[in-house]
Short mmCIF file of C-alpha atoms and ligand atoms in Angstrom, two decimals:
data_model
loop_
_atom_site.label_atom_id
_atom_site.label_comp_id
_atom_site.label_asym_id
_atom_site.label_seq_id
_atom_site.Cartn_x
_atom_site.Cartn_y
_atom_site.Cartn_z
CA UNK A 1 -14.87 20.05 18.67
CA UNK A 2 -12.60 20.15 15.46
CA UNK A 3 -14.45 20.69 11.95
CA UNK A 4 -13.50 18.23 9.24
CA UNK A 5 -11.62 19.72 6.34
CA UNK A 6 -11.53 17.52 3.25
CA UNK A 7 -9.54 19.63 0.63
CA UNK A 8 -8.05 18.57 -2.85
CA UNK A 9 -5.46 18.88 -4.51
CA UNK A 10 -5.39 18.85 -7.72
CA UNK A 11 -1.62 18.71 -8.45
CA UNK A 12 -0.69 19.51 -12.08
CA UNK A 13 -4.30 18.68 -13.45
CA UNK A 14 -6.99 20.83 -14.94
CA UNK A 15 -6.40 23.22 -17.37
CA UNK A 16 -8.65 26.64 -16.67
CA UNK A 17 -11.27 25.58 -18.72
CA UNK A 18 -11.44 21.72 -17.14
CA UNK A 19 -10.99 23.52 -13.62
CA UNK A 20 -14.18 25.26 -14.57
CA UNK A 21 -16.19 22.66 -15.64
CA UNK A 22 -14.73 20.54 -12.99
CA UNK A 23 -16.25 22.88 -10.06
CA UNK A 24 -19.65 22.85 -12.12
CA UNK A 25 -19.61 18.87 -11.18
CA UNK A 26 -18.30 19.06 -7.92
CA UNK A 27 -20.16 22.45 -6.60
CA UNK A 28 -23.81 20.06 -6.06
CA UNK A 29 -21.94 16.74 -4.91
CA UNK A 30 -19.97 19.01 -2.08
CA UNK A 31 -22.63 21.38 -1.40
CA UNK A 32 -24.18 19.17 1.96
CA UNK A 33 -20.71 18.67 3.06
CA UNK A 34 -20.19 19.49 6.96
CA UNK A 35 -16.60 19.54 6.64
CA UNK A 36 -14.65 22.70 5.47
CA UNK A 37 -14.19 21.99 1.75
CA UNK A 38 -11.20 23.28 -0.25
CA UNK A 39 -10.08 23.00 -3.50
CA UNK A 40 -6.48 23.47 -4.02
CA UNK A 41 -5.19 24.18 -7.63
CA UNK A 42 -2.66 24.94 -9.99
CA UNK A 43 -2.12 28.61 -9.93
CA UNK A 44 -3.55 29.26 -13.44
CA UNK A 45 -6.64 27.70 -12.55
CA UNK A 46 -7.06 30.18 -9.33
CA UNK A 47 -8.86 32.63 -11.12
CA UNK A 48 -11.69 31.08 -12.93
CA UNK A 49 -11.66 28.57 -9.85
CA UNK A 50 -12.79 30.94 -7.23
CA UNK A 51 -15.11 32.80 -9.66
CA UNK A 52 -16.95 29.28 -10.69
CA UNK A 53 -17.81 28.67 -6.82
CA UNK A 54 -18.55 32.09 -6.03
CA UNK A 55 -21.35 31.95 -3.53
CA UNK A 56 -20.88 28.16 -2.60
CA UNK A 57 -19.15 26.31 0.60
CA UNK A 58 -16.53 25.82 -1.47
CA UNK A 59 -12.77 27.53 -0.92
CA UNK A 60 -9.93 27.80 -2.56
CA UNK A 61 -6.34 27.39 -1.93
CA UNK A 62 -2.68 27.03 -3.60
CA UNK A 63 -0.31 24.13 -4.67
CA UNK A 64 2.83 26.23 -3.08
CA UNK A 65 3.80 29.81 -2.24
CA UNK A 66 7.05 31.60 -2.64
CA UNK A 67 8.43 33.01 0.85
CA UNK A 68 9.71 36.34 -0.77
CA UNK A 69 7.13 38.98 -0.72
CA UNK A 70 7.89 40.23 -4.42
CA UNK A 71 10.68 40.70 -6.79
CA UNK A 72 13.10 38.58 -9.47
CA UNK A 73 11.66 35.76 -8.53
CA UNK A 74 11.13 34.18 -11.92
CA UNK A 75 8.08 31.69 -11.94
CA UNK A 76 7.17 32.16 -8.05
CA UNK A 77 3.63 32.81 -6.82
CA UNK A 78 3.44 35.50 -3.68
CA UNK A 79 1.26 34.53 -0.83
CA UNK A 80 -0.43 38.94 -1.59
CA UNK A 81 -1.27 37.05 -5.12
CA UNK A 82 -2.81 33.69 -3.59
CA UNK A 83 -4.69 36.08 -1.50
CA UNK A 84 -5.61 38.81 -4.02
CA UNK A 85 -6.53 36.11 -6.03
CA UNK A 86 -8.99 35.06 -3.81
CA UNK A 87 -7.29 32.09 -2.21
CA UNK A 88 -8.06 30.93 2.11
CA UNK A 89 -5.29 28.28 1.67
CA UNK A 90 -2.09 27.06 0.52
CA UNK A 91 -0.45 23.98 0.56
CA UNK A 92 2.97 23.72 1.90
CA UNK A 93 5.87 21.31 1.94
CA UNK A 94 3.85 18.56 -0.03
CA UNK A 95 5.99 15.23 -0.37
CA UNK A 96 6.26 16.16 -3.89
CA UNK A 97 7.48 19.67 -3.76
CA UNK A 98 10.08 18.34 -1.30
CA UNK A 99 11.09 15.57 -3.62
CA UNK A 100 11.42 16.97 -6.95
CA UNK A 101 12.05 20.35 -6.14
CA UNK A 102 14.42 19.99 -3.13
CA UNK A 103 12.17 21.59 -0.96
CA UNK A 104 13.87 21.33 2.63
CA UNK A 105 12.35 21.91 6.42
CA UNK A 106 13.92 24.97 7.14
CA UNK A 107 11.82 26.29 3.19
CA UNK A 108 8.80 24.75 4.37
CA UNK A 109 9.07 26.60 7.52
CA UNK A 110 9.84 29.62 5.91
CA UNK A 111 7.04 29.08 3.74
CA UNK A 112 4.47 28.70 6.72
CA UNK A 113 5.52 31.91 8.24
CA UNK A 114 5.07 33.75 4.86
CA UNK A 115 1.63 32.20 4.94
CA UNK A 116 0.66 33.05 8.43
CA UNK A 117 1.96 36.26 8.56
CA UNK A 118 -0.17 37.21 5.52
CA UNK A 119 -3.46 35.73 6.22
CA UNK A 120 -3.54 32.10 4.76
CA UNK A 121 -4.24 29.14 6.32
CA UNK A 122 -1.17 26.74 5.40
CA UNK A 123 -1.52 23.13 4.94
CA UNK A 124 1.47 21.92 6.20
CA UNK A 125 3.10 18.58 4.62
CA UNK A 126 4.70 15.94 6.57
CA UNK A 127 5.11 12.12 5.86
CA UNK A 128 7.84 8.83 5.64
CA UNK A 129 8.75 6.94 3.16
CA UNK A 130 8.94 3.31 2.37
CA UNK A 131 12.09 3.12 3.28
CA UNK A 132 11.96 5.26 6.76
CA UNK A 133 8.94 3.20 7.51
CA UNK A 134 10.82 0.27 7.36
CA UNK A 135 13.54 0.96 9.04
CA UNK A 136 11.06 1.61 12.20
CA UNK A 137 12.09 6.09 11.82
CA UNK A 138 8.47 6.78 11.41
CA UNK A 139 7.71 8.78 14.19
CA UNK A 140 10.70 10.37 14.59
CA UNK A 141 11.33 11.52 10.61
CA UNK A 142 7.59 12.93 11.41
CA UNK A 143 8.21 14.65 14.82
CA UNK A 144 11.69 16.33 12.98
CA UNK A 145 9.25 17.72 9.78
CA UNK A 146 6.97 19.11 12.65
CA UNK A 147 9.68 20.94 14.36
CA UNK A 148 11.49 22.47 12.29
CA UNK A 149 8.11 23.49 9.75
CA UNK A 150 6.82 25.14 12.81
CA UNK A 151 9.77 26.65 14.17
CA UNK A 152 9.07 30.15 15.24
CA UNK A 153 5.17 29.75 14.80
CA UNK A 154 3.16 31.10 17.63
CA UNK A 155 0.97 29.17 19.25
CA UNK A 156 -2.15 30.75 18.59
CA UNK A 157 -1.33 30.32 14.86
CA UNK A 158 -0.62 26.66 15.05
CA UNK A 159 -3.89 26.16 16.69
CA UNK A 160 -5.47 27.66 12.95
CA UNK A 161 -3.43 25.57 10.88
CA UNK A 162 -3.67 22.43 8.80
CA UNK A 163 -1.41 19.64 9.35
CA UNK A 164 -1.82 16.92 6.82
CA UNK A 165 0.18 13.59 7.27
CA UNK A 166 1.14 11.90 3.49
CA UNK A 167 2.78 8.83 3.94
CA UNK A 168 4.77 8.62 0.62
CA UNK A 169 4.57 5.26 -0.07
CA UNK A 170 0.48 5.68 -0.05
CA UNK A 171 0.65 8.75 -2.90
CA UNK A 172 -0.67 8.03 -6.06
CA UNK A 173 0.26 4.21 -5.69
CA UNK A 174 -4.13 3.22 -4.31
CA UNK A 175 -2.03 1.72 -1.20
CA UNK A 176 -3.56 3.60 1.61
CA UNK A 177 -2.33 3.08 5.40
CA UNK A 178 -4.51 1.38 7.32
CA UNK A 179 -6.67 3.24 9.55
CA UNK A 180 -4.66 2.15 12.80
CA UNK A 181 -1.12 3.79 10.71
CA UNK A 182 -3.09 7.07 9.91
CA UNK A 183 -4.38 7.46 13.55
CA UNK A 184 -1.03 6.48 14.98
CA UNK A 185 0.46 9.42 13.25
CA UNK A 186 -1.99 11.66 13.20
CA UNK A 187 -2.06 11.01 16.63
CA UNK A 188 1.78 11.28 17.13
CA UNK A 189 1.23 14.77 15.53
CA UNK A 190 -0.81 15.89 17.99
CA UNK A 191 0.99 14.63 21.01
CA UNK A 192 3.92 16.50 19.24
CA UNK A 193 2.26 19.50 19.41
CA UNK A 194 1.10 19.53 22.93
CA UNK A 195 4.89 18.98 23.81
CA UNK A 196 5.72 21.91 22.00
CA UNK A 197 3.12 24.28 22.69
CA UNK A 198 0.68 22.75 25.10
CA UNK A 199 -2.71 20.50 24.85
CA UNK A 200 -4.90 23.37 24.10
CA UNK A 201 -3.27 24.04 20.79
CA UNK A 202 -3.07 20.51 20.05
CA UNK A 203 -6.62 20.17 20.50
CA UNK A 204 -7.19 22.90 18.23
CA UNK A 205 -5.17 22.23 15.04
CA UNK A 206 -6.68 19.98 12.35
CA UNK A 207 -4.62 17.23 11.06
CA UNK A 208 -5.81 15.45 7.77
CA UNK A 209 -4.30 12.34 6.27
CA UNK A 210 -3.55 12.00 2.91
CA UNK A 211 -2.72 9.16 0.39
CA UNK A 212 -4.74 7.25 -1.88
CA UNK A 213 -8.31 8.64 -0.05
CA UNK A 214 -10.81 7.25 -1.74
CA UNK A 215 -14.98 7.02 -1.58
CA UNK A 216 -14.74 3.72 -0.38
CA UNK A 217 -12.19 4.37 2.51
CA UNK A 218 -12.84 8.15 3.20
CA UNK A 219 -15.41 7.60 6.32
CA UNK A 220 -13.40 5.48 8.23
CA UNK A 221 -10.17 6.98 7.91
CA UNK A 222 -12.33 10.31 9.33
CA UNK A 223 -14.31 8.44 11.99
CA UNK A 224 -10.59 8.40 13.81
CA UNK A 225 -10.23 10.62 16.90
CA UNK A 226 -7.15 12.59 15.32
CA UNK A 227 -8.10 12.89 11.94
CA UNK A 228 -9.68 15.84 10.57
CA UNK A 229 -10.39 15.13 7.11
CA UNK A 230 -8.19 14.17 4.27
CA UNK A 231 -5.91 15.91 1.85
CA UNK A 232 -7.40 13.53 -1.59
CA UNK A 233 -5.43 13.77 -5.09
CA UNK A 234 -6.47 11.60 -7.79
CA UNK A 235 -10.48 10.91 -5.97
CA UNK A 236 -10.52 14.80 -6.04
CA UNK A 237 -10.92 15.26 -10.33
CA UNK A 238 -13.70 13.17 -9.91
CA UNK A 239 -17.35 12.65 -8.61
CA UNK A 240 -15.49 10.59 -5.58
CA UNK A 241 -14.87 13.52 -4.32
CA UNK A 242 -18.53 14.50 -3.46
CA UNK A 243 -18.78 10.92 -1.49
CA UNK A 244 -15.19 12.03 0.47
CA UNK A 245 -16.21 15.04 1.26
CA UNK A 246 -19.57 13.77 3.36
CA UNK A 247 -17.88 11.01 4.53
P1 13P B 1 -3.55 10.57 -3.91
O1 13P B 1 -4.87 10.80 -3.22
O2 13P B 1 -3.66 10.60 -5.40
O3 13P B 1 -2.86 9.36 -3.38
O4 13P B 1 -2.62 11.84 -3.56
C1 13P B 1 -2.52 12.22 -2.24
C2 13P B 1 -1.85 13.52 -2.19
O5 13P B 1 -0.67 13.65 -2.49
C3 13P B 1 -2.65 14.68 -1.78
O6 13P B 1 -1.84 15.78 -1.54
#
């Protein structure tokens, strides 16, 4: 039996001091959650983050990672920093990184090893747009960001990790896929999985869905058989997010 994860992400919001004050709101409305819960913020916010929900089911995780260890990387966070810092996760190949950064399959899957190899669970990123949902390229644009993100990645690994499925054309814009869409992909995920490795690790892995989650739709996106929880933005800088994450 998978747990639930229901993590945010808090994209480019919060500055330290709202993070903090933030977490005191959240910390009560998250604390009878049965799911994993994760917060996942901007890396000036890590800090003061994990020390506000110190002692609390809550954990913390990155935006991004750079897949360099260390060096002239100017304006890169290390996956040694996410951890020192006292991150458990990281987010990886988000639809936005990918879009406005040029963040390609073979980074994201460079990215994922870095994480793995150092101890953090990634959240992996894949999803369609508009456009390659129209055109009837769903499944396969998703099967392609599965392959090549997880190229090289042992099984056993795989079976820790975090897949979350983002349709792009349900970010941000309060159009969420229907329930059957989610579970169809979420499901596709999965099958994709067992093809690559076998059912046991496909069984294992956790696969969220993400895009426009809110307290109102949360429970029975999660009540599906291949969703694990959700990956929320805008519901999770509010109280919503205590109703998503014991949905
Ligand atoms: P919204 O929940 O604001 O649609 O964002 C989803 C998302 O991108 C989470 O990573």
């Amino acid at each position: 039996m998978r747990k639930k994860i229901v993590a945010g992400n808090w994209k480019m919001n919060m500055t330290p001091s709202q993070a903090v004050a933030l977490c005191e709101t959240l910390k009560p409305l998250v604390a009878g959650s049965e799911a994993d819960v994760v917060f996942c913020v901007p890396a000036i916010d890590i800090v003061p983050v994990v020390e506000a929900v110190k002692g609390t089911n809550i954990e913390v995780g990155g935006e991004n990672l750079y897949f360099e260890d260390k060096g002239a990387y100017t304006g890169e966070i290390s996956a040694d920093m996410l951890l020192d810092a006292g991150c458990k996760y990281v987010i990886i190949g988000h639809s936005e990184r990918r879009d406005y950064f040029k963040e390609t399959d073979e980074i994201v899957n460079k990215k994922v090893k870095k994480a793995i190899e150092k101890g953090l669970t990634p959240i992996m990123c894949c999803g369609e747009s508009l456009e390659q949902r129209e055109q009837g390229i769903t499944l396969d644009w998703i099967r392609m960001q599965i392959k090549i993100g997880l190229q090289g990645v042992d099984a056993a690994d795989v079976a820790k990790m975090v897949i979350a499925y983002e349709p792009i054309w349900a970010i941000g814009t309060g159009v969420t896929a229907t329930t059957e869409q989610a579970q169809e992909v979420c499901g596709a995920i999965r099958q994709c999985i067992a093809e690559i490795y076998c059912q046991d690790t496909a069984d294992a892995v956790r696969i969220q869905y993400g895009g426009s989650v809110n307290a109102g739709n949360a429970a029975e996106l999660f009540s599906q058989p291949d969703i694990d929880g959700g990956l929320v933005g805008g519901a999770s800088l509010k109280a919503d997010f205590g109703v998503i994450a014991n949905a």
